[in-house]
mmCIF file of C-alpha atoms in Angstrom:
data_model
loop_
_atom_site.group_PDB
_atom_site.id
_atom_site.type_symbol
_atom_site.label_atom_id
_atom_site.label_comp_id
_atom_site.label_asym_id
_atom_site.label_seq_id
_atom_site.Cartn_x
_atom_site.Cartn_y
_atom_site.Cartn_z
ATOM 1 C CA MET A 20 -18.718 -81.270 -158.047
ATOM 2 C CA ASP A 21 -21.807 -82.612 -159.860
ATOM 3 C CA TYR A 22 -23.758 -79.832 -161.606
ATOM 4 C CA TYR A 23 -26.973 -81.874 -161.683
ATOM 5 C CA GLU A 24 -26.723 -82.534 -157.963
ATOM 6 C CA ILE A 25 -26.097 -78.844 -157.224
ATOM 7 C CA LEU A 26 -29.286 -77.880 -159.072
ATOM 8 C CA GLY A 27 -31.200 -80.843 -157.668
ATOM 9 C CA VAL A 28 -32.303 -82.209 -161.050
ATOM 10 C CA ASP A 29 -31.941 -85.494 -162.947
ATOM 11 C CA LYS A 30 -29.553 -85.853 -165.878
ATOM 12 C CA SER A 31 -32.584 -86.094 -168.149
ATOM 13 C CA ALA A 32 -33.969 -82.736 -166.936
ATOM 14 C CA THR A 33 -35.335 -80.360 -169.564
ATOM 15 C CA LYS A 34 -34.209 -76.762 -169.928
ATOM 16 C CA ASP A 35 -37.403 -75.559 -168.250
ATOM 17 C CA GLU A 36 -36.808 -77.869 -165.293
ATOM 18 C CA ILE A 37 -33.228 -76.641 -164.987
ATOM 19 C CA LYS A 38 -34.382 -73.026 -165.157
ATOM 20 C CA SER A 39 -37.046 -73.617 -162.526
ATOM 21 C CA ALA A 40 -34.585 -75.342 -160.204
ATOM 22 C CA PHE A 41 -32.099 -72.485 -160.578
ATOM 23 C CA ARG A 42 -34.754 -69.849 -159.911
ATOM 24 C CA LYS A 43 -35.811 -71.597 -156.705
ATOM 25 C CA LYS A 44 -32.320 -72.112 -155.334
ATOM 26 C CA ALA A 45 -31.065 -68.680 -156.393
ATOM 27 C CA ARG A 46 -33.683 -67.046 -154.165
ATOM 28 C CA GLN A 47 -32.606 -69.215 -151.238
ATOM 29 C CA LEU A 48 -28.854 -68.794 -151.617
ATOM 30 C CA HIS A 49 -28.479 -65.153 -152.695
ATOM 31 C CA PRO A 50 -25.883 -63.633 -150.312
ATOM 32 C CA ASP A 51 -28.070 -60.584 -149.695
ATOM 33 C CA ILE A 52 -30.757 -62.866 -148.271
ATOM 34 C CA ASN A 53 -28.943 -65.952 -146.978
ATOM 35 C CA LYS A 54 -26.449 -65.027 -144.258
ATOM 36 C CA ALA A 55 -24.945 -68.503 -143.869
ATOM 37 C CA PRO A 56 -21.105 -68.487 -144.075
ATOM 38 C CA ASP A 57 -21.089 -70.755 -147.136
ATOM 39 C CA ALA A 58 -23.995 -69.083 -148.949
ATOM 40 C CA GLU A 59 -21.746 -67.081 -151.279
ATOM 41 C CA GLU A 60 -19.712 -70.135 -152.318
ATOM 42 C CA LYS A 61 -22.833 -72.229 -152.886
ATOM 43 C CA PHE A 62 -24.362 -69.395 -154.906
ATOM 44 C CA LYS A 63 -21.288 -69.316 -157.161
ATOM 45 C CA GLU A 64 -21.470 -73.104 -157.660
ATOM 46 C CA LEU A 65 -25.151 -72.794 -158.484
ATOM 47 C CA GLY A 66 -24.426 -70.178 -161.140
ATOM 48 C CA LYS A 67 -21.673 -72.253 -162.697
ATOM 49 C CA ALA A 68 -23.967 -75.292 -162.817
ATOM 50 C CA TYR A 69 -26.820 -73.354 -164.419
ATOM 51 C CA GLU A 70 -24.661 -71.597 -167.018
ATOM 52 C CA THR A 71 -23.262 -74.987 -168.129
ATOM 53 C CA LEU A 72 -26.453 -77.050 -168.174
ATOM 54 C CA SER A 73 -28.586 -74.361 -169.789
ATOM 55 C CA ASP A 74 -26.259 -74.222 -172.804
ATOM 56 C CA ASP A 75 -26.668 -77.185 -175.197
ATOM 57 C CA GLU A 76 -23.024 -77.239 -176.344
ATOM 58 C CA LYS A 77 -21.577 -76.936 -172.851
ATOM 59 C CA ARG A 78 -24.012 -79.488 -171.430
ATOM 60 C CA GLN A 79 -23.100 -82.031 -174.101
ATOM 61 C CA LEU A 80 -19.389 -81.581 -173.385
ATOM 62 C CA TYR A 81 -19.958 -81.784 -169.633
ATOM 63 C CA ASP A 82 -22.033 -84.969 -169.918
ATOM 64 C CA ARG A 83 -19.300 -86.672 -171.937
ATOM 65 C CA TYR A 84 -16.077 -85.345 -170.433
ATOM 66 C CA GLY A 85 -16.930 -83.432 -167.244
ATOM 67 C CA GLU A 86 -15.297 -80.116 -166.307
ATOM 68 C CA ASP A 87 -12.014 -81.074 -168.018
ATOM 69 C CA GLY A 88 -13.875 -81.372 -171.303
ATOM 70 C CA LEU A 89 -15.186 -77.820 -170.942
ATOM 71 C CA LYS A 90 -11.704 -76.501 -170.200
ATOM 72 C CA ASN A 91 -10.127 -78.309 -173.129
ATOM 73 C CA ALA A 92 -12.818 -76.937 -175.431
ATOM 74 C CA GLY A 93 -11.834 -73.402 -174.448
ATOM 75 C CA PHE A 94 -14.671 -72.625 -172.010
ATOM 76 C CA ASN A 95 -13.418 -70.817 -168.934
ATOM 77 C CA GLN A 96 -14.410 -72.877 -165.896
ATOM 78 C CA GLY A 97 -12.556 -70.765 -163.345
ATOM 79 C CA PRO A 98 -14.155 -68.905 -160.435
ATOM 80 C CA PHE A 99 -17.209 -66.910 -161.502
ATOM 81 C CA ASP A 100 -16.991 -63.132 -161.707
ATOM 82 C CA PHE A 101 -19.815 -61.599 -159.706
ATOM 83 C CA GLY A 102 -19.326 -58.090 -160.974
ATOM 84 C CA PHE A 103 -21.211 -58.300 -164.257
ATOM 85 C CA GLY A 104 -21.473 -60.957 -166.912
ATOM 86 C CA GLY A 105 -21.574 -64.672 -166.073
ATOM 87 C CA ILE A 106 -23.903 -65.469 -163.187
ATOM 88 C CA ASN A 107 -24.855 -61.814 -162.717
ATOM 89 C CA ASP A 108 -26.321 -61.709 -166.221
ATOM 90 C CA ILE A 109 -28.286 -64.858 -165.404
ATOM 91 C CA PHE A 110 -29.539 -63.407 -162.149
ATOM 92 C CA GLU A 111 -30.570 -60.191 -163.886
ATOM 93 C CA ALA A 112 -32.461 -62.155 -166.500
ATOM 94 C CA PHE A 113 -34.508 -63.916 -163.798
ATOM 95 C CA PHE A 114 -35.008 -61.181 -161.236
ATOM 96 C CA GLY A 115 -34.351 -57.940 -163.077
ATOM 97 C CA GLY A 116 -31.326 -56.858 -161.051
ATOM 98 C CA SER A 117 -27.753 -57.704 -160.166
ATOM 99 C CA MET A 118 -26.034 -58.289 -156.874
ATOM 100 C CA GLY A 119 -24.703 -54.791 -156.403
ATOM 101 C CA GLY A 120 -25.970 -54.672 -152.827
ATOM 102 C CA SER A 121 -23.419 -57.273 -151.751
ATOM 103 C CA GLY A 122 -20.461 -55.411 -153.147
ATOM 104 C CA TYR A 123 -20.219 -57.652 -156.188
ATOM 105 C CA SER A 124 -20.234 -54.738 -158.636
ATOM 106 C CA ARG A 125 -16.443 -54.835 -158.895
ATOM 107 C CA ARG A 126 -14.804 -56.757 -161.694
ATOM 108 C CA ASN A 127 -11.406 -57.031 -163.290
ATOM 109 C CA ASP A 128 -10.529 -54.986 -166.335
ATOM 110 C CA PRO A 129 -11.504 -57.142 -169.353
ATOM 111 C CA ASN A 130 -8.604 -55.629 -171.271
ATOM 112 C CA ALA A 131 -6.025 -56.563 -168.617
ATOM 113 C CA PRO A 132 -3.644 -59.497 -169.258
ATOM 114 C CA MET A 133 -5.227 -62.857 -168.368
ATOM 115 C CA GLU A 134 -3.397 -66.142 -167.981
ATOM 116 C CA GLY A 135 -4.514 -68.973 -170.269
ATOM 117 C CA ASN A 136 -6.111 -72.186 -169.035
ATOM 118 C CA SER A 137 -3.910 -75.140 -168.143
ATOM 119 C CA LEU A 138 -4.515 -78.404 -170.012
ATOM 120 C CA LYS A 139 -4.251 -82.075 -168.998
ATOM 121 C CA MET A 140 -3.486 -85.098 -171.173
ATOM 122 C CA ASP A 141 -3.063 -88.829 -170.524
ATOM 123 C CA ILE A 142 -0.174 -90.560 -172.308
ATOM 124 C CA GLN A 143 0.785 -94.232 -172.385
ATOM 125 C CA ILE A 144 4.343 -95.506 -172.766
ATOM 126 C CA ASP A 145 5.967 -98.952 -172.973
ATOM 127 C CA PHE A 146 7.392 -100.655 -169.892
ATOM 128 C CA MET A 147 11.007 -100.392 -171.060
ATOM 129 C CA ASP A 148 10.594 -96.746 -172.090
ATOM 130 C CA ALA A 149 9.738 -95.933 -168.472
ATOM 131 C CA ILE A 150 12.981 -97.629 -167.369
ATOM 132 C CA LYS A 151 15.251 -96.084 -169.980
ATOM 133 C CA GLY A 152 13.510 -92.763 -170.627
ATOM 134 C CA ILE A 153 12.178 -91.645 -173.992
ATOM 135 C CA GLU A 154 11.263 -88.615 -176.049
ATOM 136 C CA LYS A 155 7.533 -88.914 -176.723
ATOM 137 C CA GLU A 156 5.787 -87.141 -179.577
ATOM 138 C CA ILE A 157 2.388 -85.794 -178.557
ATOM 139 C CA THR A 158 -0.307 -83.774 -180.278
ATOM 140 C CA ILE A 159 -1.671 -80.837 -178.285
ATOM 141 C CA HIS A 160 -5.013 -79.196 -179.052
ATOM 142 C CA ARG A 161 -4.724 -75.730 -177.553
ATOM 143 C CA LEU A 162 -5.496 -72.067 -178.026
ATOM 144 C CA GLU A 163 -2.550 -70.470 -179.811
ATOM 145 C CA LYS A 164 -1.836 -66.752 -179.636
ATOM 146 C CA CYS A 165 -3.089 -64.969 -182.721
ATOM 147 C CA GLU A 166 -0.109 -63.726 -184.766
ATOM 148 C CA GLU A 167 -2.271 -61.207 -186.596
ATOM 149 C CA CYS A 168 -2.969 -59.130 -183.474
ATOM 150 C CA ASP A 169 -0.165 -60.485 -181.250
ATOM 151 C CA GLY A 170 -2.766 -61.790 -178.808
ATOM 152 C CA THR A 171 -4.430 -58.428 -178.143
ATOM 153 C CA GLY A 172 -7.590 -59.198 -180.120
ATOM 154 C CA LYS A 173 -7.409 -55.745 -181.747
ATOM 155 C CA ASN A 174 -7.043 -54.808 -185.400
ATOM 156 C CA LYS A 175 -3.659 -53.086 -185.748
ATOM 157 C CA ASN A 176 -4.705 -51.347 -188.943
ATOM 158 C CA ILE A 177 -7.739 -49.568 -187.468
ATOM 159 C CA LYS A 178 -7.739 -46.781 -184.910
ATOM 160 C CA GLU A 179 -9.382 -47.966 -181.700
ATOM 161 C CA THR A 180 -12.742 -46.346 -180.966
ATOM 162 C CA PRO A 181 -15.028 -46.765 -177.935
ATOM 163 C CA CYS A 182 -18.136 -48.916 -178.113
ATOM 164 C CA LYS A 183 -21.172 -46.824 -178.966
ATOM 165 C CA THR A 184 -23.528 -48.878 -176.799
ATOM 166 C CA CYS A 185 -21.674 -48.439 -173.489
ATOM 167 C CA ASN A 186 -19.549 -45.398 -174.406
ATOM 168 C CA GLY A 187 -16.395 -47.379 -173.772
ATOM 169 C CA HIS A 188 -17.274 -48.467 -170.223
ATOM 170 C CA GLY A 189 -17.792 -52.122 -171.111
ATOM 171 C CA ARG A 190 -20.909 -52.342 -168.946
ATOM 172 C CA ILE A 191 -24.443 -51.084 -168.723
ATOM 173 C CA GLN A 192 -25.882 -50.090 -165.356
ATOM 174 C CA GLN A 193 -29.417 -49.447 -164.173
ATOM 175 C CA ASN A 194 -31.399 -49.496 -160.914
ATOM 176 C CA THR A 195 -34.230 -52.014 -160.651
ATOM 177 C CA ARG A 196 -36.833 -52.749 -157.998
ATOM 178 C CA THR A 197 -37.538 -56.480 -157.627
ATOM 179 C CA ILE A 198 -39.356 -58.763 -155.226
ATOM 180 C CA LEU A 199 -36.044 -59.231 -153.456
ATOM 181 C CA GLY A 200 -35.495 -55.487 -152.998
ATOM 182 C CA ASN A 201 -33.676 -52.768 -154.903
ATOM 183 C CA PHE A 202 -30.742 -53.880 -156.972
ATOM 184 C CA THR A 203 -28.221 -52.138 -159.145
ATOM 185 C CA SER A 204 -28.114 -54.050 -162.401
ATOM 186 C CA VAL A 205 -24.567 -53.956 -163.790
ATOM 187 C CA THR A 206 -24.347 -56.118 -166.888
ATOM 188 C CA THR A 207 -21.773 -56.781 -169.550
ATOM 189 C CA CYS A 208 -22.252 -54.715 -172.649
ATOM 190 C CA PRO A 209 -23.735 -57.095 -175.239
ATOM 191 C CA THR A 210 -22.103 -55.216 -178.120
ATOM 192 C CA CYS A 211 -18.446 -55.245 -177.020
ATOM 193 C CA ASN A 212 -18.583 -58.104 -174.488
ATOM 194 C CA GLY A 213 -17.117 -55.883 -171.801
ATOM 195 C CA THR A 214 -14.033 -54.648 -173.655
ATOM 196 C CA GLY A 215 -15.380 -51.123 -174.194
ATOM 197 C CA ILE A 216 -14.062 -51.271 -177.767
ATOM 198 C CA ASP A 217 -16.166 -50.992 -180.891
ATOM 199 C CA PRO A 218 -16.378 -54.493 -182.491
ATOM 200 C CA SER A 219 -15.241 -53.079 -185.830
ATOM 201 C CA CYS A 220 -11.825 -52.495 -184.238
ATOM 202 C CA LEU A 221 -11.314 -56.151 -183.334
ATOM 203 C CA CYS A 222 -8.975 -58.557 -185.120
ATOM 204 C CA LYS A 223 -10.766 -60.319 -187.958
ATOM 205 C CA LYS A 224 -8.702 -63.512 -187.717
ATOM 206 C CA CYS A 225 -9.418 -64.344 -184.084
ATOM 207 C CA LYS A 226 -12.615 -62.246 -183.781
ATOM 208 C CA GLY A 227 -11.220 -60.333 -180.842
ATOM 209 C CA ARG A 228 -10.349 -63.369 -178.726
ATOM 210 C CA GLY A 229 -6.586 -62.961 -179.166
ATOM 211 C CA ALA A 230 -6.217 -66.706 -179.817
ATOM 212 C CA TYR A 231 -7.629 -69.520 -181.903
ATOM 213 C CA GLN A 232 -7.757 -73.324 -181.664
ATOM 214 C CA LYS A 233 -4.754 -75.041 -183.196
ATOM 215 C CA GLU A 234 -3.122 -78.472 -183.260
ATOM 216 C CA LYS A 235 0.509 -78.600 -182.197
ATOM 217 C CA VAL A 236 2.964 -81.521 -182.344
ATOM 218 C CA LYS A 237 5.694 -81.482 -179.708
ATOM 219 C CA ASN A 238 8.402 -83.880 -178.489
ATOM 220 C CA ILE A 239 8.307 -84.295 -174.717
ATOM 221 C CA PRO A 240 11.238 -85.849 -172.780
ATOM 222 C CA ILE A 241 9.996 -88.599 -170.430
ATOM 223 C CA PRO A 242 12.574 -89.137 -167.651
ATOM 224 C CA LYS A 243 13.911 -92.626 -166.908
ATOM 225 C CA GLY A 244 12.436 -94.173 -163.797
ATOM 226 C CA ILE A 245 9.012 -92.543 -164.089
ATOM 227 C CA ASN A 246 6.184 -94.613 -162.632
ATOM 228 C CA SER A 247 2.606 -95.116 -163.726
ATOM 229 C CA GLY A 248 0.293 -92.361 -162.506
ATOM 230 C CA GLN A 249 2.996 -89.726 -162.120
ATOM 231 C CA ARG A 250 2.486 -86.301 -163.673
ATOM 232 C CA ILE A 251 4.793 -84.178 -165.814
ATOM 233 C CA ARG A 252 4.326 -80.394 -166.003
ATOM 234 C CA ILE A 253 5.255 -78.620 -169.236
ATOM 235 C CA ALA A 254 5.319 -74.876 -168.573
ATOM 236 C CA ASN A 255 3.535 -72.509 -170.973
ATOM 237 C CA GLU A 256 2.164 -75.255 -173.239
ATOM 238 C CA GLY A 257 -1.463 -74.762 -172.204
ATOM 239 C CA ASP A 258 -3.917 -72.315 -173.762
ATOM 240 C CA ALA A 259 -2.554 -68.937 -174.795
ATOM 241 C CA GLY A 260 -3.241 -66.036 -172.459
ATOM 242 C CA LYS A 261 -5.478 -63.114 -173.328
ATOM 243 C CA ASN A 262 -4.413 -59.498 -173.784
ATOM 244 C CA GLY A 263 -0.757 -60.467 -173.562
ATOM 245 C CA GLY A 264 -1.157 -62.711 -170.526
ATOM 246 C CA LYS A 265 1.094 -65.752 -170.221
ATOM 247 C CA ALA A 266 0.024 -69.179 -171.443
ATOM 248 C CA GLY A 267 -1.221 -71.862 -169.086
ATOM 249 C CA ASP A 268 0.676 -75.085 -168.422
ATOM 250 C CA LEU A 269 0.287 -78.596 -169.829
ATOM 251 C CA TYR A 270 0.054 -81.537 -167.421
ATOM 252 C CA LEU A 271 0.791 -85.050 -168.682
ATOM 253 C CA ASP A 272 -0.447 -88.009 -166.629
ATOM 254 C CA VAL A 273 1.783 -90.965 -167.527
ATOM 255 C CA TYR A 274 0.526 -94.561 -167.677
ATOM 256 C CA ILE A 275 2.813 -97.525 -168.336
ATOM 257 C CA LYS A 276 1.951 -100.678 -170.279
ATOM 258 C CA ASP A 277 2.459 -104.041 -168.541
ATOM 259 C CA SER A 278 5.432 -106.248 -169.390
ATOM 260 C CA LYS A 279 5.148 -109.953 -170.185
ATOM 261 C CA GLU A 280 8.530 -110.676 -168.556
ATOM 262 C CA PHE A 281 8.846 -108.298 -165.628
ATOM 263 C CA GLU A 282 6.798 -106.886 -162.802
ATOM 264 C CA ARG A 283 7.643 -103.559 -161.216
ATOM 265 C CA ASP A 284 7.372 -102.671 -157.550
ATOM 266 C CA GLY A 285 8.559 -99.098 -157.098
ATOM 267 C CA VAL A 286 12.219 -99.189 -158.123
ATOM 268 C CA ASP A 287 12.508 -102.993 -157.928
ATOM 269 C CA ILE A 288 12.002 -105.487 -160.757
ATOM 270 C CA HIS A 289 10.638 -109.013 -160.283
ATOM 271 C CA SER A 290 10.763 -111.945 -162.668
ATOM 272 C CA LEU A 291 10.174 -115.713 -162.588
ATOM 273 C CA LEU A 292 12.823 -118.325 -163.427
ATOM 274 C CA GLU A 293 11.890 -121.950 -164.083
ATOM 275 C CA ILE A 294 14.636 -124.513 -163.344
ATOM 276 C CA SER A 295 14.876 -128.299 -163.391
ATOM 277 C CA MET A 296 15.075 -130.508 -160.299
ATOM 278 C CA PRO A 297 18.740 -131.411 -160.962
ATOM 279 C CA GLN A 298 19.576 -127.684 -161.162
ATOM 280 C CA ALA A 299 17.798 -127.118 -157.867
ATOM 281 C CA VAL A 300 19.670 -130.007 -156.185
ATOM 282 C CA LEU A 301 23.132 -129.446 -157.631
ATOM 283 C CA GLY A 302 23.088 -125.693 -158.309
ATOM 284 C CA ASP A 303 23.961 -124.017 -161.601
ATOM 285 C CA ASN A 304 24.906 -120.790 -163.377
ATOM 286 C CA VAL A 305 22.221 -119.584 -165.802
ATOM 287 C CA GLU A 306 21.589 -116.577 -168.031
ATOM 288 C CA VAL A 307 18.693 -114.418 -166.851
ATOM 289 C CA LYS A 308 17.032 -111.599 -168.775
ATOM 290 C CA THR A 309 17.078 -108.208 -167.006
ATOM 291 C CA VAL A 310 16.072 -104.705 -168.135
ATOM 292 C CA ASP A 311 19.737 -104.259 -169.156
ATOM 293 C CA GLY A 312 20.005 -107.533 -171.089
ATOM 294 C CA GLU A 313 21.337 -110.965 -170.136
ATOM 295 C CA GLU A 314 22.996 -111.415 -166.724
ATOM 296 C CA THR A 315 24.610 -114.536 -165.193
ATOM 297 C CA LEU A 316 22.779 -115.735 -162.083
ATOM 298 C CA HIS A 317 24.256 -118.287 -159.680
ATOM 299 C CA ILE A 318 21.729 -120.842 -158.402
ATOM 300 C CA PRO A 319 22.976 -122.284 -155.114
ATOM 301 C CA GLN A 320 22.704 -125.996 -154.275
ATOM 302 C CA GLY A 321 19.463 -126.967 -152.565
ATOM 303 C CA VAL A 322 17.477 -123.937 -153.683
ATOM 304 C CA GLU A 323 13.772 -124.377 -152.956
ATOM 305 C CA ASN A 324 10.637 -123.598 -154.884
ATOM 306 C CA GLY A 325 9.628 -119.958 -154.265
ATOM 307 C CA ASP A 326 13.075 -118.782 -153.122
ATOM 308 C CA ARG A 327 14.069 -115.297 -154.336
ATOM 309 C CA LEU A 328 17.559 -114.619 -155.676
ATOM 310 C CA LEU A 329 18.990 -111.096 -155.899
ATOM 311 C CA ILE A 330 20.632 -109.336 -158.818
ATOM 312 C CA LYS A 331 21.770 -106.120 -157.201
ATOM 313 C CA GLY A 332 21.490 -102.770 -158.969
ATOM 314 C CA LYS A 333 19.567 -104.064 -161.986
ATOM 315 C CA GLY A 334 16.228 -102.509 -161.103
ATOM 316 C CA VAL A 335 14.639 -99.161 -162.019
ATOM 317 C CA PRO A 336 16.657 -95.905 -161.878
ATOM 318 C CA TYR A 337 15.620 -93.574 -159.067
ATOM 319 C CA LEU A 338 13.776 -90.634 -160.583
ATOM 320 C CA TYR A 339 15.513 -87.987 -158.462
ATOM 321 C CA LYS A 340 18.756 -89.766 -157.440
ATOM 322 C CA GLU A 341 21.222 -89.806 -160.290
ATOM 323 C CA GLY A 342 23.112 -93.085 -160.640
ATOM 324 C CA GLN A 343 21.083 -95.008 -158.058
ATOM 325 C CA ARG A 344 18.901 -97.975 -158.967
ATOM 326 C CA GLY A 345 16.701 -100.590 -157.385
ATOM 327 C CA ASN A 346 17.305 -104.355 -157.508
ATOM 328 C CA HIS A 347 16.102 -107.278 -159.594
ATOM 329 C CA TYR A 348 14.557 -110.203 -157.703
ATOM 330 C CA VAL A 349 14.286 -113.605 -159.395
ATOM 331 C CA THR A 350 11.713 -116.027 -157.972
ATOM 332 C CA ILE A 351 12.596 -119.695 -158.459
ATOM 333 C CA LYS A 352 10.055 -122.163 -159.795
ATOM 334 C CA ILE A 353 11.173 -125.797 -159.859
ATOM 335 C CA LYS A 354 9.720 -127.686 -162.793
ATOM 336 C CA THR A 355 8.573 -131.249 -162.121
ATOM 337 C CA PRO A 356 8.942 -133.418 -165.252
ATOM 338 C CA LYS A 357 5.727 -135.020 -166.506
ATOM 339 C CA LYS A 358 7.323 -137.367 -169.049
ATOM 340 C CA LEU A 359 10.569 -139.251 -168.527
ATOM 341 C CA SER A 360 12.770 -141.271 -170.833
ATOM 342 C CA LYS A 361 13.595 -144.835 -169.771
ATOM 343 C CA GLU A 362 17.068 -143.742 -168.717
ATOM 344 C CA GLU A 363 15.711 -140.798 -166.709
ATOM 345 C CA GLU A 364 13.109 -143.016 -165.060
ATOM 346 C CA LYS A 365 15.834 -145.512 -164.091
ATOM 347 C CA LEU A 366 17.980 -142.769 -162.554
ATOM 348 C CA TYR A 367 15.067 -141.310 -160.571
ATOM 349 C CA LYS A 368 14.213 -144.781 -159.230
ATOM 350 C CA GLU A 369 17.807 -145.250 -158.096
ATOM 351 C CA LEU A 370 17.704 -141.856 -156.381
ATOM 352 C CA PHE A 371 14.400 -142.761 -154.773
ATOM 353 C CA GLU A 372 15.805 -146.067 -153.389
ATOM 354 C CA ILE A 373 18.923 -144.306 -152.120
ATOM 355 C CA GLY A 374 16.705 -141.766 -150.362
ATOM 356 C CA LYS A 375 14.612 -144.505 -148.749
ATOM 357 C CA SER A 376 17.693 -146.387 -147.630
ATOM 358 C CA GLU A 377 19.271 -143.297 -146.083
ATOM 359 C CA LYS A 378 16.044 -142.450 -144.275
ATOM 360 C CA LYS A 379 15.649 -146.047 -142.965
ATOM 361 C CA ASN A 380 19.229 -146.316 -141.811
ATOM 362 C CA GLY A 381 18.971 -142.961 -140.186
ATOM 363 C CA ILE A 382 16.005 -144.061 -138.060
ATOM 364 C CA ILE A 383 17.710 -147.366 -137.042
ATOM 365 C CA ASP A 384 20.853 -145.504 -136.004
ATOM 366 C CA LYS A 385 18.803 -143.110 -133.856
ATOM 367 C CA VAL A 386 17.040 -146.054 -132.151
ATOM 368 C CA LYS A 387 20.372 -147.750 -131.401
ATOM 369 C CA THR A 388 21.769 -144.541 -129.973
ATOM 370 C CA ALA A 389 18.735 -144.135 -127.711
ATOM 371 C CA PHE A 390 19.261 -147.611 -126.100
ATOM 372 C CA LYS A 391 22.964 -147.243 -125.446
#
């Protein structure tokens, strides 16, 4: 979802241009006016786009990191609440009323428990660590629950009193006549931000948010056999919840560094083995490096360039099948010598003459057989 595309503006658009674009589209998409089945959803997307791009801090984060950047910075990018606050405040600012006529005046209790946002991180591990498994130390930047108020956002040492502006309701309501018709304007109380509690009763450490940004170092077990691009979920390691709500989750997207010696294909390992021509002709037993160390590999007589030899059970462990592993495939590359000693040259010439003689005699014998 591209916020600039939703509003129909360029990325270089000024605030006035963004405001004008929102005003125009808001009139077209308002659910009280537009009866199309997707009008409500498009209206919500429009509001989310405007709220982000009209705020300098949010717009800068969005331009650099997208929606994930907003989430990681602590801005709630979940579905918009059409009761009051959020897009309804924006709509009221433009047109003087809210969307009460569409039944959007309902909203959740701002003091009810709310689950924290989930976070996502990319981590990179070495090739062998993915085969063997590892415990990876990571640094998480997340909202931690405030110990001072135990996540409630309230000052424990002060008796809670209702907000004087909204009399504890958390919202201010008024009827307004606009060019779009009569609307009931239900907006978030600007003094208490919808909590209904006098700001003087809020926790001083977290300023009523119930959490604050903190850096946390944690060791995460990476299972053996994990592949590049797979995701690990760490429960309750996302942002802290609000009003006693549970924390979100942390998702780790794993990426694996390339190996100079091996290539991985699922649970199978591939490597290249260079052998001499005599080894290819006569066969041999050689030591081959695998992910488990050196293994003896038998090279059969007459092996050809490009043949693949199997070392069974020396591949990658199956992620969800304990004790089962893939295989290791060794591709043969026969090395042709570029420089020969006098003795080697003599031997190769003898072999060459023997080969010619056998080929010639073979043809003569076939001709004789044909005339019998």
